[in-house]
Amino acid sequence: MSHVEHKATAPRSVRCYVITISDTRTEETDTAGRAIAELLRGAGHQVVGRTIVKDDPGFVRGAIERQLADPNVQAVITTGGTGISSRDSTYEAVSALLWKRLDGFGELFRMLSYEQIGSAAALSRACAGLVAGRVVVALPGSEAAVRLAMERLLIPELGHLVREASR
């Protein structure tokens, strides 16, 4: 079956949970999390919830695991904590959970990001993968980076990803 046929049988609406990882963002200042939710809804997907957690590996992992335990959630999308500073812990927390890594997601994101911001794209550790038939994606905390990843990579493939992950 071709990728076109796979997409044709993929769900049109995916149930997603959005987690913002930040020591400083609030509901009012969380522009990246809000952008993810708006873009998902605009593409016909459901946002079943949103939360903000501190940039701490235990908090990040716990927040993701709580959503993976909910059978209603098909995809968990995080924003923030994917850089290289000492406080950035999302990559480590997400990587430890993944059963299968989607290396191409991070590679493509960095390529697209390079086209916009140049060599600073190398500092991103955005990643994606599968856990127990669910999709987990870790995006940077910048609204511009989130919009790039959502519009160019995730929205076009989200239904396809969920279809393949659940097989």
Coordinates of C-alpha atoms in Angstrom, one line a residue:
M1 CA 0.0 0.0 0.0
S2 CA 1.4 3.4 -0.9
H3 CA 1.7 6.4 1.4
V4 CA -1.2 8.0 -0.6
E5 CA -3.4 5.0 0.2
H6 CA -2.3 5.0 3.8
K7 CA -3.3 8.7 4.1
A8 CA -6.6 8.0 2.5
T9 CA -7.5 5.5 5.3
A10 CA -6.0 7.7 8.1
P11 CA -8.2 9.4 10.7
R12 CA -9.3 12.9 9.7
S13 CA -9.5 14.0 13.3
V14 CA -6.9 13.0 15.9
R15 CA -7.3 13.5 19.7
C16 CA -4.3 15.5 20.9
Y17 CA -3.0 16.7 24.3
V18 CA -0.7 19.7 24.4
I19 CA 2.0 20.1 27.1
T20 CA 4.0 23.3 27.4
I21 CA 7.3 22.9 29.2
S22 CA 8.6 26.1 30.8
D23 CA 9.7 27.6 34.1
T24 CA 8.3 31.0 33.1
R25 CA 5.2 30.6 30.9
T26 CA 1.7 31.0 32.1
E27 CA -1.6 30.4 30.4
E28 CA -1.6 34.0 29.3
T29 CA 1.9 34.0 27.9
D30 CA 2.0 30.5 26.4
T31 CA 1.9 31.6 22.8
A32 CA 3.5 28.4 21.5
G33 CA 1.0 26.1 23.2
R34 CA -1.8 28.3 22.1
A35 CA -0.5 28.2 18.5
I36 CA -0.3 24.4 18.6
A37 CA -3.9 24.1 19.8
E38 CA -5.2 26.6 17.2
L39 CA -3.4 24.9 14.3
L40 CA -4.7 21.5 15.4
R41 CA -8.3 22.7 15.6
G42 CA -8.0 24.6 12.4
A43 CA -6.9 21.3 10.7
G44 CA -9.9 19.5 12.1
H45 CA -8.2 17.7 15.0
Q46 CA -9.3 17.8 18.6
V47 CA -7.4 19.3 21.5
V48 CA -8.6 17.2 24.5
G49 CA -6.5 19.3 27.0
R50 CA -3.5 21.5 27.6
T51 CA -1.2 22.0 30.6
I52 CA 2.0 23.7 31.5
V53 CA 4.7 21.9 33.5
K54 CA 8.1 23.0 34.9
D55 CA 11.2 22.2 32.8
D56 CA 12.2 19.2 35.0
P57 CA 12.7 15.7 33.6
G58 CA 10.4 14.1 36.3
F59 CA 7.6 16.6 35.7
V60 CA 7.9 16.3 31.9
R61 CA 7.9 12.5 32.0
G62 CA 5.0 12.4 34.4
A63 CA 2.9 14.8 32.4
I64 CA 3.5 12.7 29.2
E65 CA 2.8 9.4 31.0
R66 CA -0.5 10.7 32.4
Q67 CA -1.7 11.4 28.9
L68 CA -0.4 8.1 27.5
A69 CA -2.5 6.4 30.2
D70 CA -5.6 8.0 28.8
P71 CA -7.1 5.9 26.0
N72 CA -8.8 9.0 24.6
V73 CA -5.4 10.6 23.7
Q74 CA -3.9 9.6 20.4
A75 CA -1.0 12.1 20.3
V76 CA 0.9 14.1 22.8
I77 CA 2.6 17.3 21.5
T78 CA 5.0 19.2 23.8
T79 CA 6.6 22.6 23.3
G80 CA 9.6 23.9 25.1
G81 CA 12.8 22.4 26.7
T82 CA 14.3 21.1 23.5
G83 CA 17.4 23.4 23.4
I84 CA 20.8 22.7 24.9
S85 CA 20.8 24.8 28.1
S86 CA 21.2 23.1 31.4
R87 CA 17.5 23.5 32.1
D88 CA 16.3 22.0 28.8
S89 CA 15.2 18.4 29.7
T90 CA 12.4 17.6 27.3
Y91 CA 14.6 15.6 24.9
E92 CA 15.9 13.4 27.6
A93 CA 12.4 12.8 29.1
V94 CA 10.8 12.1 25.8
S95 CA 13.6 9.9 24.5
A96 CA 13.5 7.7 27.6
L97 CA 9.8 7.0 26.9
L98 CA 9.9 6.3 23.1
W99 CA 9.5 2.7 21.9
K100 CA 10.2 3.8 18.3
R101 CA 12.0 6.9 17.3
L102 CA 11.0 8.9 14.2
D103 CA 14.5 10.3 13.5
G104 CA 13.3 11.8 10.2
F105 CA 11.0 14.2 12.1
G106 CA 13.9 16.0 13.9
E107 CA 16.1 15.9 10.8
L108 CA 13.4 17.5 8.6
F109 CA 12.6 20.0 11.3
R110 CA 16.2 21.1 11.5
M111 CA 16.5 21.3 7.7
L112 CA 13.4 23.5 7.5
S113 CA 14.6 25.5 10.4
Y114 CA 18.0 26.0 8.8
E115 CA 16.3 27.5 5.8
Q116 CA 14.8 30.2 8.1
I117 CA 17.4 30.8 10.9
G118 CA 20.6 29.3 9.5
S119 CA 23.1 27.4 11.6
A120 CA 21.3 28.0 14.9
A121 CA 19.0 25.2 13.8
A122 CA 21.7 22.8 14.9
L123 CA 20.9 23.7 18.6
S124 CA 17.3 22.2 18.3
R125 CA 16.7 18.7 19.7
A126 CA 13.1 18.5 18.5
C127 CA 12.1 14.9 18.2
A128 CA 9.2 12.5 17.7
G129 CA 8.4 8.9 18.2
L130 CA 5.9 6.2 19.2
V131 CA 4.9 4.9 22.7
A132 CA 2.4 2.1 22.9
G133 CA 0.7 2.9 19.7
R134 CA 0.6 6.7 20.4
V135 CA 2.5 9.6 18.8
V136 CA 4.7 11.8 21.0
V137 CA 6.2 14.9 19.5
A138 CA 8.6 17.4 21.2
L139 CA 8.8 20.8 19.7
P140 CA 10.8 23.9 20.6
G141 CA 9.3 26.6 22.7
S142 CA 9.4 29.4 20.1
E143 CA 6.1 30.2 18.5
A144 CA 7.8 30.6 15.1
A145 CA 9.4 27.1 15.4
V146 CA 6.1 25.6 16.5
R147 CA 4.3 27.1 13.5
L148 CA 7.0 25.8 11.2
A149 CA 6.9 22.2 12.6
M150 CA 3.1 22.1 12.7
E151 CA 2.4 23.6 9.3
R152 CA 5.1 21.8 7.3
L153 CA 5.5 18.5 9.1
L154 CA 3.0 17.5 11.8
I155 CA -0.4 18.7 10.4
P156 CA 0.2 17.1 7.0
E157 CA 1.1 13.8 8.5
L158 CA -0.7 13.5 11.9
G159 CA -3.5 11.3 10.7
H160 CA -1.1 9.1 8.8
L161 CA 1.2 8.9 11.9
V162 CA -1.6 7.8 14.1
R163 CA -2.8 5.3 11.6
E164 CA 0.6 3.7 11.4
A165 CA 1.3 3.9 15.1
S166 CA -2.0 2.1 16.0
R167 CA -1.4 -0.8 13.6

